[in-house]
Amino acid sequence: MADTTDNTVTGEANPVPRKSSWRYIGPGIVVAATGVGAGDLVATLIAGSNFGYTLLWAAVIGCLVKISLAEAAGRWHLSTGSTLFDGWASLGRWTTWFFAVYVVIWGFVYGAAAMSSSALPLQALFPDVMDLEWWAIACGLVGLVFVWFNKYAVFEKVMTLLVGVMFVVTVYLAIRVTPNLGDAFAGLLPVLPDEKDSVLNTLGLIGGVGGTITLAAYGYWVNAKGWTDTGWMKVMRLDNRVAYITTGIFVVAMLFVGAELLHSANVAIASGDKGLVQLSDILADEYGSATAKFFLIGFFATSFTSLIGVWHGVSLMFADFVARYRGDEGAAGSGQKVASGSRERSWPFRVYLLWLTFPPMVLLFQGQPFRLVIIYGVLGAAFLPFLAGTLMWLLNTSRTPREWRNGPLSNAMLAIAGLLFLILCVKQIWDQPWSEFF
């Protein structure tokens, strides 16, 4: 039986270590698929089109930074037996208020964005079937039904299949454009482009590689897989590395496409998901309609994995948040609750699923409210500094068993991540049109 002392939860005294093996891999694939959305691919394409291979090193560093954050979240779950929200709650009520406001506003706006992103490639593939808004609603409803009626094991298998599609498409495109490998290797040297705001653009690329709240959800997926004690620590670390190697391949492949297909021809595409539709038109002109359709299938896989990943992972976090807030149980054994599947069958899980699906449909027809979008942008920018800072706090105190606290490398990586995301947060807040807000 687990016991709790000073918010530290331990299970068995000496859990039997599992040998790290590829056959256990799962949550890492899920977090990679969810974290890399259409927006990440567009940002990387634009970086490649603007700067060629110059910022390849920044994409690699972005993966390393996110590895440190996801590993820290997974380590907290496994070493304490509690969930990340239990840790946040131990730091004070301010964490509860931040998460509550964030998850409500973020979910409302993100729901519409995820549905639209998944709908764009479908409308491009089947232009005469129905309007974009109805494709978006269909994607949201399919995601809702899939997550509502399936548990983690099925969810992971479907995500793995879609990641396979993403992998084949992105690697095929990277090979198809015939990358200049000499320039690519030169791009691994940390050099800044000779452009205005090059530092901030570079930091933005580093910070945008794969995931925001999904990094926090990683620990919940680790528990949902059935990993609940330190015996799974080596497996989790291998799984996490696989996640961000996979992410790195996606990002590097799309940077190759941007550098070769767009930069060399001096072609610009729009920011946002519509840039990928433009890319499909360019691919059709260069390589034929079959390649363009193949890309659109990969575009859909990228967007839809982000949709169902958030529908599952953030709903799981919300269910844990509500259980903790209601005082249904203490921190002891909360990781086991996630592993048992009871969180996925709970009413808070399903209420948040409905929140992600139905209210955002209003935004599909009316556009996104100006003030709400600003608040959404600020909260989103603040989440990763919050995550990095609280993980450093939790993993350097008695809340974590001594053996599993941060070492110098973990502290350095989390400090770099926190500083990076704090700079990007300040920039995001500074860039908002506050004079029009009031």
JSON list of N, CA, C and O in Angstrom, two decimals, residues 120-127 292-294 296-297 300:
[
{"chain": "A", "resi": 120, "resn": "LEU", "atom": "N", "xyz": [-9.37, 21.26, -43.09]},
{"chain": "A", "resi": 120, "resn": "LEU", "atom": "CA", "xyz": [-8.76, 21.86, -44.29]},
{"chain": "A", "resi": 120, "resn": "LEU", "atom": "C", "xyz": [-8.26, 20.82, -45.31]},
{"chain": "A", "resi": 120, "resn": "LEU", "atom": "O", "xyz": [-8.59, 20.93, -46.50]},
{"chain": "A", "resi": 121, "resn": "PRO", "atom": "N", "xyz": [-7.50, 19.81, -44.91]},
{"chain": "A", "resi": 121, "resn": "PRO", "atom": "CA", "xyz": [-7.05, 18.84, -45.91]},
{"chain": "A", "resi": 121, "resn": "PRO", "atom": "C", "xyz": [-8.19, 18.01, -46.48]},
{"chain": "A", "resi": 121, "resn": "PRO", "atom": "O", "xyz": [-8.15, 17.61, -47.65]},
{"chain": "A", "resi": 122, "resn": "LEU", "atom": "N", "xyz": [-9.23, 17.75, -45.68]},
{"chain": "A", "resi": 122, "resn": "LEU", "atom": "CA", "xyz": [-10.36, 16.99, -46.18]},
{"chain": "A", "resi": 122, "resn": "LEU", "atom": "C", "xyz": [-11.12, 17.77, -47.24]},
{"chain": "A", "resi": 122, "resn": "LEU", "atom": "O", "xyz": [-11.54, 17.22, -48.27]},
{"chain": "A", "resi": 123, "resn": "GLN", "atom": "N", "xyz": [-11.30, 19.07, -47.00]},
{"chain": "A", "resi": 123, "resn": "GLN", "atom": "CA", "xyz": [-11.96, 19.89, -48.01]},
{"chain": "A", "resi": 123, "resn": "GLN", "atom": "C", "xyz": [-11.13, 19.98, -49.28]},
{"chain": "A", "resi": 123, "resn": "GLN", "atom": "O", "xyz": [-11.68, 19.99, -50.39]},
{"chain": "A", "resi": 124, "resn": "ALA", "atom": "N", "xyz": [-9.80, 20.04, -49.13]},
{"chain": "A", "resi": 124, "resn": "ALA", "atom": "CA", "xyz": [-8.93, 20.09, -50.31]},
{"chain": "A", "resi": 124, "resn": "ALA", "atom": "C", "xyz": [-8.97, 18.77, -51.09]},
{"chain": "A", "resi": 124, "resn": "ALA", "atom": "O", "xyz": [-8.91, 18.76, -52.33]},
{"chain": "A", "resi": 125, "resn": "LEU", "atom": "N", "xyz": [-9.09, 17.65, -50.38]},
{"chain": "A", "resi": 125, "resn": "LEU", "atom": "CA", "xyz": [-9.18, 16.34, -51.04]},
{"chain": "A", "resi": 125, "resn": "LEU", "atom": "C", "xyz": [-10.54, 16.11, -51.67]},
{"chain": "A", "resi": 125, "resn": "LEU", "atom": "O", "xyz": [-10.65, 15.48, -52.74]},
{"chain": "A", "resi": 126, "resn": "PHE", "atom": "N", "xyz": [-11.59, 16.60, -51.03]},
{"chain": "A", "resi": 126, "resn": "PHE", "atom": "CA", "xyz": [-12.97, 16.40, -51.51]},
{"chain": "A", "resi": 126, "resn": "PHE", "atom": "C", "xyz": [-13.68, 17.75, -51.58]},
{"chain": "A", "resi": 126, "resn": "PHE", "atom": "O", "xyz": [-14.57, 18.05, -50.78]},
{"chain": "A", "resi": 127, "resn": "PRO", "atom": "N", "xyz": [-13.31, 18.59, -52.56]},
{"chain": "A", "resi": 127, "resn": "PRO", "atom": "CA", "xyz": [-13.75, 19.99, -52.57]},
{"chain": "A", "resi": 127, "resn": "PRO", "atom": "C", "xyz": [-15.25, 20.20, -52.77]},
{"chain": "A", "resi": 127, "resn": "PRO", "atom": "O", "xyz": [-15.79, 21.23, -52.38]},
{"chain": "A", "resi": 292, "resn": "ALA", "atom": "N", "xyz": [0.65, 15.55, -54.27]},
{"chain": "A", "resi": 292, "resn": "ALA", "atom": "CA", "xyz": [-0.12, 16.54, -53.52]},
{"chain": "A", "resi": 292, "resn": "ALA", "atom": "C", "xyz": [-1.17, 15.87, -52.64]},
{"chain": "A", "resi": 292, "resn": "ALA", "atom": "O", "xyz": [-1.35, 16.23, -51.47]},
{"chain": "A", "resi": 293, "resn": "LYS", "atom": "N", "xyz": [-1.87, 14.87, -53.21]},
{"chain": "A", "resi": 293, "resn": "LYS", "atom": "CA", "xyz": [-2.90, 14.16, -52.44]},
{"chain": "A", "resi": 293, "resn": "LYS", "atom": "C", "xyz": [-2.25, 13.36, -51.30]},
{"chain": "A", "resi": 293, "resn": "LYS", "atom": "O", "xyz": [-2.79, 13.29, -50.18]},
{"chain": "A", "resi": 294, "resn": "PHE", "atom": "N", "xyz": [-1.12, 12.76, -51.57]},
{"chain": "A", "resi": 294, "resn": "PHE", "atom": "CA", "xyz": [-0.38, 12.02, -50.54]},
{"chain": "A", "resi": 294, "resn": "PHE", "atom": "C", "xyz": [-0.02, 12.95, -49.39]},
{"chain": "A", "resi": 294, "resn": "PHE", "atom": "O", "xyz": [-0.17, 12.60, -48.21]},
{"chain": "A", "resi": 296, "resn": "LEU", "atom": "N", "xyz": [-1.62, 15.73, -48.56]},
{"chain": "A", "resi": 296, "resn": "LEU", "atom": "CA", "xyz": [-2.84, 16.13, -47.85]},
{"chain": "A", "resi": 296, "resn": "LEU", "atom": "C", "xyz": [-3.29, 15.04, -46.87]},
{"chain": "A", "resi": 296, "resn": "LEU", "atom": "O", "xyz": [-3.83, 15.33, -45.81]},
{"chain": "A", "resi": 297, "resn": "ILE", "atom": "N", "xyz": [-3.06, 13.77, -47.23]},
{"chain": "A", "resi": 297, "resn": "ILE", "atom": "CA", "xyz": [-3.37, 12.67, -46.30]},
{"chain": "A", "resi": 297, "resn": "ILE", "atom": "C", "xyz": [-2.49, 12.79, -45.05]},
{"chain": "A", "resi": 297, "resn": "ILE", "atom": "O", "xyz": [-2.95, 12.63, -43.92]},
{"chain": "A", "resi": 300, "resn": "PHE", "atom": "N", "xyz": [-3.72, 15.65, -42.94]},
{"chain": "A", "resi": 300, "resn": "PHE", "atom": "CA", "xyz": [-4.88, 15.26, -42.12]},
{"chain": "A", "resi": 300, "resn": "PHE", "atom": "C", "xyz": [-4.44, 14.43, -40.92]},
{"chain": "A", "resi": 300, "resn": "PHE", "atom": "O", "xyz": [-4.91, 14.65, -39.79]}
]
